[in-house]
Amino acid sequence: VLKAAEAFGVKPIGLGPRDSLRTEAGLPLYGHEMGLGSGKGERDLGVAEGGFGSYVKPYKPWFIGREAFMAREKTRKGVVARFTFTEQGQRMAHNGDPVVDKRGKVIGWVTSCSLDSAGYLTGQAYLALASAEEGTPIFIYQGAPREAGKAPSEMKPGDKAVLPAAAVVVSRFAKL
C-alpha cells in the first residue's frame, strides 16, 4: 500500500494519530472503552457500557447470548461518554484518571484522551448513567497523585493543592 501510494505522499503513521482520530470521533478501542477487565469487576466494559448498546438487536432470532446481554443491561450503572476540557492548555488525562461531579463525588474514570482538531483535549470516560448526559459538567484529576497532600485546614499561603480540571460531557459521536 505504501509503495503504491508513495506518489500521493502517503506515509506511515504511529498509533498516536489513530488514537486522536478515534477519540475525537467517539469510537471505542478494545482495552480502553470496551473489555477493560478480566470478566469481573467494574472495568469489564461490554458493548452497552461502551456506548453501543443501541446497535445490539436482541429480537433477532440468531442472537447468541441474548439472555446474558439482557441480564447485564438490567444492572448496568454507567456508560462511556465523550468529554471536552473547557480550557485549552490542560494537562493530558490518562486511562484510569478519576472523574468527579460538581460536588466532588467520584462518578467514573477516563478511558482515553487526546488533542482534538480545535486544540482542546477531548476524551472518553466511563461515567455513572446520571452523569453521562450531554452538557453535564465534570471534573478530571489528570495524573492524580498517589498521596493527597496536606489537609485544607493545614494549608498555608504558597502551598499547592491538586485540583481537578473542568470538562463537559459532549455528544457521544462528533457532529460534523
CSV table of C-alpha atoms in Angstrom, one decimal:
chain,number,residue,atom,x,y,z
A,1,VAL,CA,0.0,0.0,0.0
A,2,LEU,CA,2.8,2.4,0.9
A,3,LYS,CA,4.7,1.7,-2.3
A,4,ALA,CA,1.5,2.2,-4.5
A,5,ALA,CA,0.6,5.4,-2.6
A,6,GLU,CA,4.1,6.9,-2.5
A,7,ALA,CA,3.3,9.2,-5.4
A,8,PHE,CA,0.4,10.7,-3.5
A,9,GLY,CA,2.6,11.4,-0.4
A,10,VAL,CA,1.1,8.7,1.8
A,11,LYS,CA,3.4,7.9,4.7
A,12,PRO,CA,3.2,5.5,7.7
A,13,ILE,CA,2.0,6.9,11.0
A,14,GLY,CA,2.0,5.7,14.5
A,15,LEU,CA,-0.7,4.9,17.0
A,16,GLY,CA,-1.0,8.5,18.3
A,17,PRO,CA,-2.8,9.8,15.2
A,18,ARG,CA,-5.1,6.8,15.2
A,19,ASP,CA,-6.0,7.4,18.9
A,20,SER,CA,-6.6,11.1,18.2
A,21,LEU,CA,-9.0,10.4,15.4
A,22,ARG,CA,-10.9,7.6,17.1
A,23,THR,CA,-11.2,9.5,20.4
A,24,GLU,CA,-12.3,12.7,18.8
A,25,ALA,CA,-14.9,10.7,16.8
A,26,GLY,CA,-16.1,8.9,19.9
A,27,LEU,CA,-15.1,5.4,18.8
A,28,PRO,CA,-14.0,2.7,21.2
A,29,LEU,CA,-10.8,0.8,21.4
A,30,TYR,CA,-10.8,-2.7,22.9
A,31,GLY,CA,-8.9,-2.5,26.2
A,32,HIS,CA,-9.9,1.2,26.8
A,33,GLU,CA,-13.7,1.7,26.2
A,34,MET,CA,-14.6,-1.9,26.0
A,35,GLY,CA,-13.3,-5.1,27.5
A,36,LEU,CA,-11.1,-3.5,30.2
A,37,GLY,CA,-11.4,-6.2,32.8
A,38,SER,CA,-10.9,-9.9,33.1
A,39,GLY,CA,-14.6,-10.6,33.1
A,40,LYS,CA,-15.1,-9.5,36.7
A,41,GLY,CA,-15.2,-6.1,38.4
A,42,GLU,CA,-16.1,-2.6,37.4
A,43,ARG,CA,-13.8,-2.2,34.5
A,44,ASP,CA,-15.2,-5.1,32.5
A,45,LEU,CA,-17.0,-2.9,30.0
A,46,GLY,CA,-19.3,-4.6,27.5
A,47,VAL,CA,-20.9,-3.3,24.3
A,48,ALA,CA,-23.6,-1.3,26.1
A,49,GLU,CA,-21.2,0.2,28.6
A,50,GLY,CA,-19.0,1.2,25.6
A,51,GLY,CA,-21.9,3.2,24.3
A,52,PHE,CA,-23.0,0.8,21.5
A,53,GLY,CA,-26.0,-1.0,23.2
A,54,SER,CA,-28.4,0.6,20.7
A,55,TYR,CA,-26.8,-1.4,17.9
A,56,VAL,CA,-27.5,-4.7,19.6
A,57,LYS,CA,-30.7,-6.3,18.3
A,58,PRO,CA,-31.8,-8.8,21.0
A,59,TYR,CA,-35.0,-9.5,19.0
A,60,LYS,CA,-33.0,-11.2,16.2
A,61,PRO,CA,-33.6,-15.0,16.3
A,62,TRP,CA,-29.9,-15.9,15.9
A,63,PHE,CA,-28.7,-13.7,18.8
A,64,ILE,CA,-26.4,-15.9,20.8
A,65,GLY,CA,-26.0,-14.5,24.3
A,66,ARG,CA,-29.4,-12.6,24.4
A,67,GLU,CA,-30.1,-13.7,28.0
A,68,ALA,CA,-26.7,-12.7,29.2
A,69,PHE,CA,-26.9,-9.3,27.4
A,70,MET,CA,-30.4,-8.6,28.8
A,71,ALA,CA,-29.4,-9.5,32.3
A,72,ARG,CA,-26.3,-7.3,32.2
A,73,GLU,CA,-28.4,-4.4,30.9
A,74,LYS,CA,-30.7,-4.6,33.9
A,75,THR,CA,-27.8,-4.0,36.3
A,76,ARG,CA,-25.7,-1.6,34.1
A,77,LYS,CA,-24.8,1.6,36.1
A,78,GLY,CA,-22.7,3.5,33.6
A,79,VAL,CA,-21.7,4.2,30.0
A,80,VAL,CA,-18.7,5.6,28.2
A,81,ALA,CA,-19.3,9.3,27.4
A,82,ARG,CA,-17.2,11.7,25.4
A,83,PHE,CA,-16.0,14.9,27.1
A,84,THR,CA,-14.0,18.0,26.2
A,85,PHE,CA,-12.0,20.1,28.6
A,86,THR,CA,-13.4,23.7,28.9
A,87,GLU,CA,-10.0,25.3,28.6
A,88,GLN,CA,-7.0,24.8,26.3
A,89,GLY,CA,-3.6,24.1,27.7
A,90,GLN,CA,-4.7,21.4,30.2
A,91,ARG,CA,-2.5,18.5,31.2
A,92,MET,CA,-3.3,15.3,29.3
A,93,ALA,CA,-5.7,12.9,31.1
A,94,HIS,CA,-4.8,9.2,31.1
A,95,ASN,CA,-6.7,5.9,31.3
A,96,GLY,CA,-7.8,5.5,34.9
A,97,ASP,CA,-7.7,9.1,36.0
A,98,PRO,CA,-10.7,9.8,38.3
A,99,VAL,CA,-13.7,11.8,37.2
A,100,VAL,CA,-15.8,13.7,39.8
A,101,ASP,CA,-19.0,15.6,39.7
A,102,LYS,CA,-19.5,19.2,40.8
A,103,ARG,CA,-19.8,18.1,44.5
A,104,GLY,CA,-16.5,16.1,44.3
A,105,LYS,CA,-18.1,12.6,44.2
A,106,VAL,CA,-16.2,10.1,42.0
A,107,ILE,CA,-18.5,9.2,39.2
A,108,GLY,CA,-16.1,7.4,36.9
A,109,TRP,CA,-12.7,7.3,35.2
A,110,VAL,CA,-11.1,8.4,32.0
A,111,THR,CA,-10.6,5.7,29.3
A,112,SER,CA,-8.9,7.8,26.6
A,113,CYS,CA,-7.9,11.3,25.9
A,114,SER,CA,-6.2,13.2,23.0
A,115,LEU,CA,-5.9,16.6,21.5
A,116,ASP,CA,-8.7,17.4,19.1
A,117,SER,CA,-8.6,19.5,15.9
A,118,ALA,CA,-9.7,22.6,17.7
A,119,GLY,CA,-6.8,22.4,20.2
A,120,TYR,CA,-8.8,21.1,23.2
A,121,LEU,CA,-8.3,17.9,25.0
A,122,THR,CA,-11.2,15.6,24.1
A,123,GLY,CA,-11.6,12.2,25.6
A,124,GLN,CA,-13.9,9.4,26.7
A,125,ALA,CA,-14.7,8.3,30.2
A,126,TYR,CA,-16.8,5.7,31.9
A,127,LEU,CA,-19.4,7.7,33.9
A,128,ALA,CA,-22.4,6.9,36.1
A,129,LEU,CA,-25.5,7.0,33.9
A,130,ALA,CA,-26.9,10.1,35.6
A,131,SER,CA,-23.7,12.0,34.8
A,132,ALA,CA,-23.4,10.9,31.2
A,133,GLU,CA,-25.9,13.4,29.8
A,134,GLU,CA,-24.7,15.8,27.2
A,135,GLY,CA,-23.9,19.2,28.8
A,136,THR,CA,-23.1,17.8,32.2
A,137,PRO,CA,-20.1,19.5,33.9
A,138,ILE,CA,-17.5,17.0,35.1
A,139,PHE,CA,-14.0,17.5,36.7
A,140,ILE,CA,-11.0,15.3,36.0
A,141,TYR,CA,-7.9,14.7,38.1
A,142,GLN,CA,-5.2,14.3,35.4
A,143,GLY,CA,-2.4,12.2,36.6
A,144,ALA,CA,-3.9,12.1,40.1
A,145,PRO,CA,-1.1,11.8,42.7
A,146,ARG,CA,-0.9,8.7,44.9
A,147,GLU,CA,-0.9,10.9,48.1
A,148,ALA,CA,-3.4,13.6,48.9
A,149,GLY,CA,-1.0,16.1,50.4
A,150,LYS,CA,-2.0,18.4,53.2
A,151,ALA,CA,-5.5,18.8,54.5
A,152,PRO,CA,-7.0,22.1,53.5
A,153,SER,CA,-7.1,23.3,57.2
A,154,GLU,CA,-3.3,22.8,57.4
A,155,MET,CA,-2.5,24.7,54.3
A,156,LYS,CA,-0.6,28.0,54.4
A,157,PRO,CA,-0.1,30.7,51.7
A,158,GLY,CA,2.2,29.3,49.0
A,159,ASP,CA,1.1,25.7,49.4
A,160,LYS,CA,-0.2,23.9,46.4
A,161,ALA,CA,-3.3,21.8,46.2
A,162,VAL,CA,-4.2,19.3,43.4
A,163,LEU,CA,-7.5,20.4,41.8
A,164,PRO,CA,-9.4,18.7,39.0
A,165,ALA,CA,-9.7,20.4,35.6
A,166,ALA,CA,-13.2,21.3,34.3
A,167,ALA,CA,-14.7,19.5,31.4
A,168,VAL,CA,-18.1,19.0,29.9
A,169,VAL,CA,-19.9,15.9,28.5
A,170,VAL,CA,-20.4,16.3,24.8
A,171,SER,CA,-22.3,14.3,22.2
A,172,ARG,CA,-21.2,10.7,22.1
A,173,PHE,CA,-20.2,11.0,18.5
A,174,ALA,CA,-18.6,14.1,17.0
A,175,LYS,CA,-21.0,16.2,15.0
A,176,LEU,CA,-19.7,17.3,11.6
